[in-house]
């Protein structure tokens, strides 16, 4: 049982700053962007609290200005990954024994700095490294602080939950960290997710080996440095950018891997799960596998839907951060009766979106993350343009001369099973199927079953009976469901996030449901008056 003082009040979400012209935060962010744009940061591995420099390095470039190098990052190989596992295991006992309120203090201090003096360091590195606009970076960094504060509070609530005791017996539950280390592998698209994957297990006393994404490594490195500055002991989190295949080979298969905390594509999670299966007899424990993975998120409109907010939800939901949120809308079902107005709205609104450099604050959309993503999006657009089954309603253009720019694209598909209606693209491409109003039930079934994913979904309708019907029909089609709202923008503590089916294990990041996966309960019964009896009273002879 941790030596705990359960005094932490339920936190509030960090309020977003506005960055209005003339505001102090705008000036501060601009200065930080200029500072970070003018330097090339050398990023080491951090193992056992020490910087480790390797010969193998990668260059980190700005997606919307792909010749501009902003960092050079060391890559770990077999030797360093083994060192990282050893360092994590060496730090384990002391970290586990540290009273939980002292562990928590490190993360609460980090949250205060993230929302205070360190905010623009993280915002600027996220904007430049991951091509996020001001607002997209701001909500990402606010979420990072929320993860820390809600994580500490959720841990407290778990620890408080104790079994019943009766006269002469004290029962208690010791929530132990897992018996081994956590392997954390994070995606490029949220600095907050990068930070949360190794940190959530650490809050409840685990140690980890963390592989950030190579395209988010600058912001993730700044976060790692902040944790160390706040007093995170050496070895509790080991920061090892490396090739994914090396992480699988040398860390995932280690007998002491007790948990795997992942966010990224379905294919990678499934490959790791298979690998864990192959090694299952060799692990000291059955590893806990937590993965939040791909999506094919939808907006489904009813004929009674209000068209203006529907169009706004389609545009923001599909194109903010270039459609690279796991929750981004990438398919929509629109009834034929309102399609002409929806189409008109989409054409006008997407044509007005500014696509460009995030340092110009009127930019709505910047570049996709890298060349591979650019090629994927281009492929979908080119095939749709050539297909007799599709009509390009808006966009359909791209330009990689300076940055990896894909213009916001809307494709109307004759079939709800056309490739762009069912596969995750992870770019600013929205596919639409227009259904006959009389085919509502059948189209709801198609929405539910056509794609293997189940992450987010939204319905738009004014008719309450229709909302009831749609909610029931789509209950298993997503983990986060929205009514008359876009399918993105979940906030920690308000809309706990995660999906099922091919979208993940639905362990709801930032909540107790996630935290509990990093704990192994140890039930302790103590008798104050131990009994000496062997026979039971009913055994007495009459
Ligand atoms: P990705 O799967 O390509 O990469 C994720 C991480 O896995 C990276 O660090 C990568 O280097 C690593 N990796 C790649 N191959 C590996 C291997 N063989 N073994 C071990 N690790 C390996 O994903 P991404 O492009 O960074 O992110 C986009 C994906 O993440 C999308 O599919 C998106 O839907 C998903 N995502 C889901 C959520 C969610 O909450 N469900 C949130 C964010 C992103």
mmCIF file of N, CA and C in Angstrom, residues 2 12 33-34 37 95 103 120 130 133 143 166 195 230 272 277 283 314 317 325 344 349 385 400 417 421 429 437 473:
data_model
loop_
_atom_site.group_PDB
_atom_site.id
_atom_site.type_symbol
_atom_site.label_atom_id
_atom_site.label_comp_id
_atom_site.label_asym_id
_atom_site.label_seq_id
_atom_site.Cartn_x
_atom_site.Cartn_y
_atom_site.Cartn_z
ATOM 1 N N UNK A 2 0.733 2.130 -0.945
ATOM 2 C CA UNK A 2 1.598 3.314 -0.952
ATOM 3 C C UNK A 2 1.362 4.193 0.272
ATOM 4 N N UNK A 12 -8.835 20.564 -13.249
ATOM 5 C CA UNK A 12 -9.585 21.191 -14.346
ATOM 6 C C UNK A 12 -8.686 21.142 -15.574
ATOM 7 N N UNK A 33 9.561 30.603 -32.015
ATOM 8 C CA UNK A 33 9.607 29.994 -33.356
ATOM 9 C C UNK A 33 10.854 30.471 -34.105
ATOM 10 N N UNK A 34 11.130 31.751 -33.992
ATOM 11 C CA UNK A 34 12.305 32.303 -34.677
ATOM 12 C C UNK A 34 13.575 31.673 -34.107
ATOM 13 N N UNK A 37 13.794 27.999 -35.234
ATOM 14 C CA UNK A 37 14.010 27.866 -36.689
ATOM 15 C C UNK A 37 15.466 28.105 -37.051
ATOM 16 N N UNK A 95 12.349 3.558 -7.555
ATOM 17 C CA UNK A 95 11.202 4.325 -8.057
ATOM 18 C C UNK A 95 9.894 3.777 -7.469
ATOM 19 N N UNK A 103 6.483 10.874 -6.104
ATOM 20 C CA UNK A 103 6.489 10.628 -7.557
ATOM 21 C C UNK A 103 5.555 11.625 -8.242
ATOM 22 N N UNK A 120 5.822 27.630 -24.591
ATOM 23 C CA UNK A 120 6.146 28.003 -25.978
ATOM 24 C C UNK A 120 7.301 27.184 -26.543
ATOM 25 N N UNK A 130 6.258 19.038 -36.344
ATOM 26 C CA UNK A 130 5.122 18.208 -36.767
ATOM 27 C C UNK A 130 4.154 18.984 -37.666
ATOM 28 N N UNK A 133 -0.484 24.035 -36.803
ATOM 29 C CA UNK A 133 -0.765 25.462 -36.666
ATOM 30 C C UNK A 133 -0.750 25.816 -35.176
ATOM 31 N N UNK A 143 -3.130 19.338 -23.695
ATOM 32 C CA UNK A 143 -3.498 17.944 -23.409
ATOM 33 C C UNK A 143 -2.372 17.211 -22.668
ATOM 34 N N UNK A 166 -13.538 -6.568 7.996
ATOM 35 C CA UNK A 166 -14.550 -6.928 9.002
ATOM 36 C C UNK A 166 -13.875 -6.968 10.372
ATOM 37 N N UNK A 195 4.356 11.998 -24.905
ATOM 38 C CA UNK A 195 4.665 12.171 -23.489
ATOM 39 C C UNK A 195 3.903 11.202 -22.603
ATOM 40 N N UNK A 230 12.611 18.358 -13.748
ATOM 41 C CA UNK A 230 11.654 18.346 -12.625
ATOM 42 C C UNK A 230 12.005 17.289 -11.596
ATOM 43 N N UNK A 272 3.381 -6.383 -33.416
ATOM 44 C CA UNK A 272 3.964 -6.548 -32.080
ATOM 45 C C UNK A 272 3.174 -7.598 -31.295
ATOM 46 N N UNK A 277 3.012 -12.979 -28.881
ATOM 47 C CA UNK A 277 2.463 -14.337 -28.878
ATOM 48 C C UNK A 277 3.554 -15.371 -29.107
ATOM 49 N N UNK A 283 8.292 -14.944 -21.352
ATOM 50 C CA UNK A 283 8.132 -13.765 -20.491
ATOM 51 C C UNK A 283 7.957 -14.168 -19.028
ATOM 52 N N UNK A 314 -17.555 18.918 -41.073
ATOM 53 C CA UNK A 314 -16.830 18.157 -42.097
ATOM 54 C C UNK A 314 -15.486 18.821 -42.402
ATOM 55 N N UNK A 317 -13.343 18.841 -39.005
ATOM 56 C CA UNK A 317 -13.078 17.448 -38.609
ATOM 57 C C UNK A 317 -12.166 16.724 -39.572
ATOM 58 N N UNK A 325 -5.179 13.481 -37.441
ATOM 59 C CA UNK A 325 -5.585 13.078 -36.089
ATOM 60 C C UNK A 325 -6.180 11.689 -36.253
ATOM 61 N N UNK A 344 -22.161 22.380 -52.086
ATOM 62 C CA UNK A 344 -21.870 23.797 -52.307
ATOM 63 C C UNK A 344 -21.045 24.359 -51.146
ATOM 64 N N UNK A 349 -16.109 26.428 -48.681
ATOM 65 C CA UNK A 349 -15.289 26.511 -47.453
ATOM 66 C C UNK A 349 -13.884 25.950 -47.660
ATOM 67 N N UNK A 385 -9.119 10.364 -59.136
ATOM 68 C CA UNK A 385 -9.303 11.232 -60.310
ATOM 69 C C UNK A 385 -9.489 10.401 -61.576
ATOM 70 N N UNK A 400 4.837 19.252 -53.783
ATOM 71 C CA UNK A 400 5.917 18.911 -52.847
ATOM 72 C C UNK A 400 7.194 19.702 -53.120
ATOM 73 N N UNK A 417 -17.976 1.247 -50.462
ATOM 74 C CA UNK A 417 -16.849 0.319 -50.244
ATOM 75 C C UNK A 417 -15.628 0.719 -51.079
ATOM 76 N N UNK A 421 -13.119 5.052 -49.025
ATOM 77 C CA UNK A 421 -14.227 5.053 -48.050
ATOM 78 C C UNK A 421 -13.953 4.085 -46.896
ATOM 79 N N UNK A 429 -8.020 14.047 -46.818
ATOM 80 C CA UNK A 429 -8.871 13.532 -47.899
ATOM 81 C C UNK A 429 -10.167 13.011 -47.278
ATOM 82 N N UNK A 437 -32.468 8.993 -49.296
ATOM 83 C CA UNK A 437 -33.085 9.203 -47.975
ATOM 84 C C UNK A 437 -33.826 7.951 -47.488
ATOM 85 N N UNK A 473 -27.800 2.081 -33.778
ATOM 86 C CA UNK A 473 -27.248 1.336 -34.921
ATOM 87 C C UNK A 473 -25.716 1.419 -34.952
#
